[in-house]
Structures are given as structure tokens and as C-alpha cells.
mmCIF file of C-alpha atoms in Angstrom:
data_model
loop_
_atom_site.group_PDB
_atom_site.id
_atom_site.type_symbol
_atom_site.label_atom_id
_atom_site.label_comp_id
_atom_site.label_asym_id
_atom_site.label_seq_id
_atom_site.Cartn_x
_atom_site.Cartn_y
_atom_site.Cartn_z
ATOM 1 C CA UNK M 8 -2.379 -8.560 9.844
ATOM 2 C CA UNK M 9 -5.952 -8.215 8.697
ATOM 3 C CA UNK M 10 -6.572 -9.835 5.397
ATOM 4 C CA UNK M 11 -9.505 -9.071 3.145
ATOM 5 C CA UNK M 12 -9.512 -11.296 0.108
ATOM 6 C CA UNK M 13 -11.528 -10.693 -3.014
ATOM 7 C CA UNK M 14 -12.000 -13.746 -5.189
ATOM 8 C CA UNK M 15 -10.897 -12.208 -8.500
ATOM 9 C CA UNK M 16 -8.608 -9.319 -9.452
ATOM 10 C CA UNK M 17 -10.007 -9.131 -12.983
ATOM 11 C CA UNK M 18 -13.316 -10.376 -14.342
ATOM 12 C CA UNK M 19 -14.959 -10.095 -17.758
ATOM 13 C CA UNK M 20 -18.650 -10.871 -18.146
ATOM 14 C CA UNK M 21 -21.395 -10.288 -20.689
ATOM 15 C CA UNK M 22 -24.476 -8.117 -20.389
ATOM 16 C CA UNK M 23 -27.388 -9.927 -18.819
ATOM 17 C CA UNK M 24 -25.224 -12.389 -16.896
ATOM 18 C CA UNK M 25 -25.624 -12.863 -13.155
ATOM 19 C CA UNK M 26 -22.278 -11.992 -11.586
ATOM 20 C CA UNK M 27 -20.998 -12.927 -8.141
ATOM 21 C CA UNK M 28 -18.169 -11.085 -6.425
ATOM 22 C CA UNK M 29 -16.887 -12.735 -3.275
ATOM 23 C CA UNK M 30 -15.102 -11.225 -0.304
ATOM 24 C CA UNK M 31 -13.670 -12.972 2.742
ATOM 25 C CA UNK M 32 -12.086 -11.405 5.839
ATOM 26 C CA UNK M 33 -10.130 -13.197 8.525
ATOM 27 C CA UNK M 34 -10.381 -10.767 11.447
ATOM 28 C CA UNK M 35 -13.845 -11.571 12.790
ATOM 29 C CA UNK M 36 -15.052 -8.092 11.808
ATOM 30 C CA UNK M 37 -18.738 -7.428 12.262
ATOM 31 C CA UNK M 38 -19.014 -4.845 9.490
ATOM 32 C CA UNK M 39 -18.446 -5.466 5.809
ATOM 33 C CA UNK M 40 -18.856 -3.098 2.886
ATOM 34 C CA UNK M 41 -18.997 -3.103 -0.894
ATOM 35 C CA UNK M 42 -17.944 -0.017 -2.841
ATOM 36 C CA UNK M 43 -17.480 0.798 -6.452
ATOM 37 C CA UNK M 44 -14.770 3.172 -7.554
ATOM 38 C CA UNK M 45 -14.973 5.166 -10.774
ATOM 39 C CA UNK M 46 -12.627 7.903 -12.023
ATOM 40 C CA UNK M 47 -13.651 11.305 -10.725
ATOM 41 C CA UNK M 48 -16.370 9.874 -8.487
ATOM 42 C CA UNK M 49 -14.329 8.417 -5.675
ATOM 43 C CA UNK M 50 -15.708 5.493 -3.674
ATOM 44 C CA UNK M 51 -19.448 5.031 -3.587
ATOM 45 C CA UNK M 52 -21.072 2.684 -1.127
ATOM 46 C CA UNK M 53 -23.272 0.001 -2.662
ATOM 47 C CA UNK M 54 -24.251 -2.050 0.401
ATOM 48 C CA UNK M 55 -22.993 -2.754 3.856
ATOM 49 C CA UNK M 56 -23.645 -5.415 6.438
ATOM 50 C CA UNK M 57 -23.287 -5.059 10.202
ATOM 51 C CA UNK M 58 -24.034 -8.661 11.103
ATOM 52 C CA UNK M 59 -24.751 -12.033 9.572
ATOM 53 C CA UNK M 60 -27.864 -11.859 7.409
ATOM 54 C CA UNK M 61 -28.154 -8.110 8.098
ATOM 55 C CA UNK M 62 -27.662 -5.577 5.339
ATOM 56 C CA UNK M 63 -28.391 -1.983 4.528
ATOM 57 C CA UNK M 64 -28.467 -0.152 1.246
ATOM 58 C CA UNK M 65 -25.739 2.318 0.536
ATOM 59 C CA UNK M 66 -25.864 5.184 -1.919
ATOM 60 C CA UNK M 67 -26.110 3.206 -5.169
ATOM 61 C CA UNK M 68 -27.802 -0.164 -4.518
ATOM 62 C CA UNK M 69 -29.792 -0.308 -7.755
ATOM 63 C CA UNK M 70 -28.913 -3.346 -9.846
ATOM 64 C CA UNK M 71 -27.064 -5.029 -6.969
ATOM 65 C CA UNK M 72 -27.876 -7.367 -4.119
ATOM 66 C CA UNK M 73 -25.740 -8.869 -1.354
ATOM 67 C CA UNK M 74 -25.555 -11.973 0.745
ATOM 68 C CA UNK M 75 -23.960 -12.547 4.134
ATOM 69 C CA UNK M 76 -24.611 -16.072 5.330
ATOM 70 C CA UNK M 77 -21.399 -16.291 7.364
ATOM 71 C CA UNK M 78 -19.622 -13.605 9.311
ATOM 72 C CA UNK M 79 -16.431 -13.785 7.293
ATOM 73 C CA UNK M 80 -17.987 -13.738 3.831
ATOM 74 C CA UNK M 81 -19.855 -10.971 2.010
ATOM 75 C CA UNK M 82 -20.983 -11.467 -1.558
ATOM 76 C CA UNK M 83 -22.036 -8.849 -4.071
ATOM 77 C CA UNK M 84 -24.422 -9.969 -6.792
ATOM 78 C CA UNK M 85 -25.126 -8.208 -10.057
ATOM 79 C CA UNK M 86 -28.530 -9.595 -10.912
ATOM 80 C CA UNK M 87 -28.333 -8.832 -14.633
ATOM 81 C CA UNK M 88 -25.043 -7.204 -15.543
ATOM 82 C CA UNK M 89 -25.062 -4.067 -17.644
ATOM 83 C CA UNK M 90 -22.231 -2.131 -19.254
ATOM 84 C CA UNK M 91 -22.635 0.752 -16.804
ATOM 85 C CA UNK M 92 -21.591 -1.634 -14.049
ATOM 86 C CA UNK M 93 -18.100 -1.841 -15.492
ATOM 87 C CA UNK M 94 -16.005 -0.589 -12.601
ATOM 88 C CA UNK M 95 -13.529 -1.349 -9.847
ATOM 89 C CA UNK M 96 -15.270 -3.050 -6.922
ATOM 90 C CA UNK M 97 -13.757 -2.832 -3.457
ATOM 91 C CA UNK M 98 -14.700 -4.835 -0.407
ATOM 92 C CA UNK M 99 -13.871 -3.626 3.104
ATOM 93 C CA UNK M 100 -14.395 -4.744 6.678
ATOM 94 C CA UNK M 101 -14.158 -3.181 10.124
ATOM 95 C CA UNK M 102 -14.994 -3.753 13.751
ATOM 96 C CA UNK M 103 -18.443 -2.787 14.908
ATOM 97 C CA UNK M 104 -18.159 0.561 16.652
ATOM 98 C CA UNK M 105 -19.975 2.996 14.440
ATOM 99 C CA UNK M 106 -17.609 4.955 12.268
ATOM 100 C CA UNK M 107 -14.819 4.869 14.792
ATOM 101 C CA UNK M 108 -12.814 2.034 13.363
ATOM 102 C CA UNK M 109 -10.599 2.009 10.295
ATOM 103 C CA UNK M 110 -11.724 0.004 7.317
ATOM 104 C CA UNK M 111 -9.546 -2.732 5.841
ATOM 105 C CA UNK M 112 -9.788 -3.156 2.100
ATOM 106 C CA UNK M 113 -9.233 -5.962 -0.335
ATOM 107 C CA UNK M 114 -7.241 -5.388 -3.514
ATOM 108 C CA UNK M 115 -10.346 -4.902 -5.601
ATOM 109 C CA UNK M 116 -11.984 -6.622 -8.554
ATOM 110 C CA UNK M 117 -11.805 -4.840 -11.875
ATOM 111 C CA UNK M 118 -15.015 -5.919 -13.587
ATOM 112 C CA UNK M 119 -15.672 -5.394 -17.273
ATOM 113 C CA UNK M 120 -19.129 -5.986 -18.707
ATOM 114 C CA UNK M 121 -19.137 -6.441 -22.481
ATOM 115 C CA UNK S 5 -19.871 19.236 -3.989
ATOM 116 C CA UNK S 6 -19.799 16.077 -1.942
ATOM 117 C CA UNK S 7 -18.660 15.423 1.599
ATOM 118 C CA UNK S 8 -14.923 14.790 1.757
ATOM 119 C CA UNK S 9 -13.501 16.875 -1.063
ATOM 120 C CA UNK S 10 -9.744 16.657 -1.411
ATOM 121 C CA UNK S 11 -7.644 19.482 -2.721
ATOM 122 C CA UNK S 12 -5.636 19.544 -4.908
ATOM 123 C CA UNK S 13 -6.834 16.821 -7.257
ATOM 124 C CA UNK S 14 -3.265 16.142 -8.339
ATOM 125 C CA UNK S 15 0.139 17.069 -6.939
ATOM 126 C CA UNK S 16 3.614 16.510 -8.315
ATOM 127 C CA UNK S 17 6.716 17.119 -6.183
ATOM 128 C CA UNK S 18 10.370 16.200 -5.993
ATOM 129 C CA UNK S 19 11.654 13.526 -3.656
ATOM 130 C CA UNK S 20 12.544 15.032 -0.287
ATOM 131 C CA UNK S 21 9.921 17.790 -0.479
ATOM 132 C CA UNK S 22 6.846 17.925 1.718
ATOM 133 C CA UNK S 23 3.391 17.184 0.327
ATOM 134 C CA UNK S 24 0.238 18.750 1.729
ATOM 135 C CA UNK S 25 -3.271 17.625 0.874
ATOM 136 C CA UNK S 26 -6.491 19.118 2.145
ATOM 137 C CA UNK S 27 -9.937 17.731 2.779
ATOM 138 C CA UNK S 28 -13.157 19.639 3.353
ATOM 139 C CA UNK S 29 -16.419 18.181 4.543
ATOM 140 C CA UNK S 30 -19.940 19.390 5.205
ATOM 141 C CA UNK S 31 -21.523 17.720 8.231
ATOM 142 C CA UNK S 32 -20.447 17.192 11.832
ATOM 143 C CA UNK S 33 -18.220 14.176 12.205
ATOM 144 C CA UNK S 34 -17.106 11.618 14.762
ATOM 145 C CA UNK S 35 -13.725 11.250 13.146
ATOM 146 C CA UNK S 36 -11.830 11.697 9.924
ATOM 147 C CA UNK S 37 -9.533 9.134 8.382
ATOM 148 C CA UNK S 38 -6.901 9.232 5.664
ATOM 149 C CA UNK S 39 -6.223 6.355 3.299
ATOM 150 C CA UNK S 40 -3.643 5.660 0.607
ATOM 151 C CA UNK S 41 -4.280 3.745 -2.604
ATOM 152 C CA UNK S 42 -1.479 2.510 -4.807
ATOM 153 C CA UNK S 43 -2.367 2.128 -8.452
ATOM 154 C CA UNK S 44 -4.715 -0.775 -9.055
ATOM 155 C CA UNK S 45 -4.824 -1.821 -5.415
ATOM 156 C CA UNK S 46 -7.149 -1.436 -2.452
ATOM 157 C CA UNK S 47 -7.055 1.368 0.094
ATOM 158 C CA UNK S 48 -4.751 1.246 3.090
ATOM 159 C CA UNK S 49 -5.645 3.036 6.301
ATOM 160 C CA UNK S 50 -3.068 5.637 7.339
ATOM 161 C CA UNK S 51 -4.385 7.584 10.289
ATOM 162 C CA UNK S 52 -7.581 8.401 12.169
ATOM 163 C CA UNK S 53 -8.182 11.686 13.963
ATOM 164 C CA UNK S 54 -11.158 12.095 16.280
ATOM 165 C CA UNK S 55 -13.342 15.185 16.331
ATOM 166 C CA UNK S 56 -11.912 16.309 19.689
ATOM 167 C CA UNK S 57 -8.319 16.114 18.434
ATOM 168 C CA UNK S 58 -6.542 18.894 16.560
ATOM 169 C CA UNK S 59 -3.357 17.220 15.415
ATOM 170 C CA UNK S 60 -1.971 13.727 15.115
ATOM 171 C CA UNK S 61 1.351 12.308 13.987
ATOM 172 C CA UNK S 62 2.379 8.948 12.614
ATOM 173 C CA UNK S 63 5.921 8.620 11.333
ATOM 174 C CA UNK S 64 6.293 11.096 8.465
ATOM 175 C CA UNK S 65 2.568 11.850 8.474
ATOM 176 C CA UNK S 66 0.971 14.785 10.234
ATOM 177 C CA UNK S 67 -2.775 15.301 10.190
ATOM 178 C CA UNK S 68 -4.614 18.357 11.428
ATOM 179 C CA UNK S 69 -8.311 18.797 11.938
ATOM 180 C CA UNK S 70 -10.210 22.079 12.197
ATOM 181 C CA UNK S 71 -13.830 21.293 13.012
ATOM 182 C CA UNK S 72 -14.823 24.955 12.928
ATOM 183 C CA UNK S 73 -13.767 25.117 9.288
ATOM 184 C CA UNK S 74 -14.759 21.527 8.582
ATOM 185 C CA UNK S 75 -11.381 20.797 7.095
ATOM 186 C CA UNK S 76 -8.369 18.560 7.540
ATOM 187 C CA UNK S 77 -4.912 18.445 6.082
ATOM 188 C CA UNK S 78 -2.451 15.609 5.557
ATOM 189 C CA UNK S 79 1.227 16.495 5.473
ATOM 190 C CA UNK S 80 3.800 13.966 4.265
ATOM 191 C CA UNK S 81 7.291 15.124 5.153
ATOM 192 C CA UNK S 82 10.466 14.223 3.268
ATOM 193 C CA UNK S 83 8.511 12.461 0.549
ATOM 194 C CA UNK S 84 9.830 9.387 -1.244
ATOM 195 C CA UNK S 85 9.062 7.896 -4.641
ATOM 196 C CA UNK S 86 7.205 5.114 -2.784
ATOM 197 C CA UNK S 87 4.713 7.716 -1.517
ATOM 198 C CA UNK S 88 3.369 8.034 -5.062
ATOM 199 C CA UNK S 89 -0.294 7.082 -4.702
ATOM 200 C CA UNK S 90 -3.781 8.501 -4.380
ATOM 201 C CA UNK S 91 -4.811 9.772 -0.967
ATOM 202 C CA UNK S 92 -8.394 9.839 0.264
ATOM 203 C CA UNK S 93 -10.057 11.307 3.286
ATOM 204 C CA UNK S 94 -13.086 9.590 4.770
ATOM 205 C CA UNK S 95 -15.493 10.997 7.319
ATOM 206 C CA UNK S 96 -17.730 9.240 9.792
ATOM 207 C CA UNK S 97 -20.715 11.577 10.271
ATOM 208 C CA UNK S 98 -22.171 12.053 13.725
ATOM 209 C CA UNK S 99 -25.665 11.468 12.375
ATOM 210 C CA UNK S 100 -24.841 8.205 11.264
ATOM 211 C CA UNK S 101 -25.020 4.948 10.539
ATOM 212 C CA UNK S 102 -22.094 2.802 9.740
ATOM 213 C CA UNK S 103 -21.380 4.782 6.607
ATOM 214 C CA UNK S 104 -18.056 6.372 5.889
ATOM 215 C CA UNK S 105 -18.015 9.073 3.234
ATOM 216 C CA UNK S 106 -14.984 9.119 0.962
ATOM 217 C CA UNK S 107 -13.727 11.987 -1.122
ATOM 218 C CA UNK S 108 -12.506 11.769 -4.684
ATOM 219 C CA UNK S 109 -8.835 11.757 -3.717
ATOM 220 C CA UNK S 110 -5.566 13.562 -4.386
ATOM 221 C CA UNK S 111 -3.149 11.902 -6.817
ATOM 222 C CA UNK S 112 0.382 12.434 -5.541
ATOM 223 C CA UNK S 113 3.382 11.851 -7.746
ATOM 224 C CA UNK S 114 6.832 11.993 -6.165
ATOM 225 C CA UNK S 115 9.616 12.357 -8.697
ATOM 226 C CA UNK S 116 12.972 10.736 -7.968
#
């Protein structure tokens, strides 16, 4: 079974802190994604990566950056956390073929910024 | 409204009844996928239907796709309390990139 592991289920940070969310997948997937999920807004794509060191902005990249130094690991970075970044963050991975493969999700990180 | 709108937003049924959820989208797609999300967890892929397919089955799930109406439906037959979850459709636009576009979901509650 594919496993996508997010480093924390719950995280509490303070405004202005630099926050790292880590995601690891064990299926050698080329594509990895970071979403945030908010009530009534569904899933919104923050960033995705289709190869090591390659990344593309999603719909809401402002205030975030990402890092993919190894194929299995995709990190989301909140450069200076703000309260409006309190949310559920979901990582996903898939094989490469554009849009034709299902995504496999981690269990999410519920991040609170105080 | 955004691509991938599910309808209804919430649905409550008795165990053993069928549950039908609908998804509408705006642009041409390569495929449409349905996902389930249990409370506080990640999404789990249920079924993928390609743009040249009209119907697909998987166990108690039946998905239809009408590309002329840009809509899809997910039918869960003989529902169980364990089916209680949120259900999302996701589309892979033809124009695209690697992006999948998710709807806002249908919250299904199955009462025992």
C-alpha cells in the first residue's frame, strides 16, 4: 500500500515563526502536492512538484515556499506564519502521467497559528 | 462557482438506503475522480472515470459521467454507517498541467 506520511498531525505555532511541514512518500511517485483545506472552500493547491528540485505554484502560493531535495520528501515552509494560515494542510503524491493518476494523501497536519 | 461543485452539500440517510451525490464542472476534462474523507483524516481515492467512459462500478459504488452536461454522479448502494464521510470530486482538466481541481464536497451521514 502507498503510504504518505506527514510529520505532525497537530501543530501549534506563533505568528512570525518559520514553520516547516514535512511529507514523505514511499511509492517512488514523481508528483507531490501540498493543499490547504478550509471549511466551505474545499482543497486549494498551494504548490506542487513534478520532479526533484522542480516546483510550480498552485492557486494560493503567497506566504509559502516548498523544497524537494529528494524524490520521496516534499516540505512546505511558512516563511513567517500568520493567523490566516491556520488550517488543515494535506500532502499528496501520484505517478507522473498528467492528471490521469489518482492522488494518495497523508492524514493531514492541523496547524494553528496563535 | 468553482470547478467541481458537489451537490448536495450535506446528505443524511438511513442505513441500507442509497446515497447519490452530484458533481458539476466547467472545463473539458481528461478524467474525473471521486475521493472520500473521514473526519480529521486525509482523502482516499475511490474511483476514476475517464472522459470517454460513461459509467464505472466498484463494489457498491457506481459513477456516471456526462461530458455533454459536464456532470458526474456517485451512487453508493446499500449504505452503511461506515460510509459516513465527506465525498469530493476532482477533475483533471484537458488544458492542463498536473493540477487536479477539487470541489467543496458532500457531507454524507448514514444513520444506523
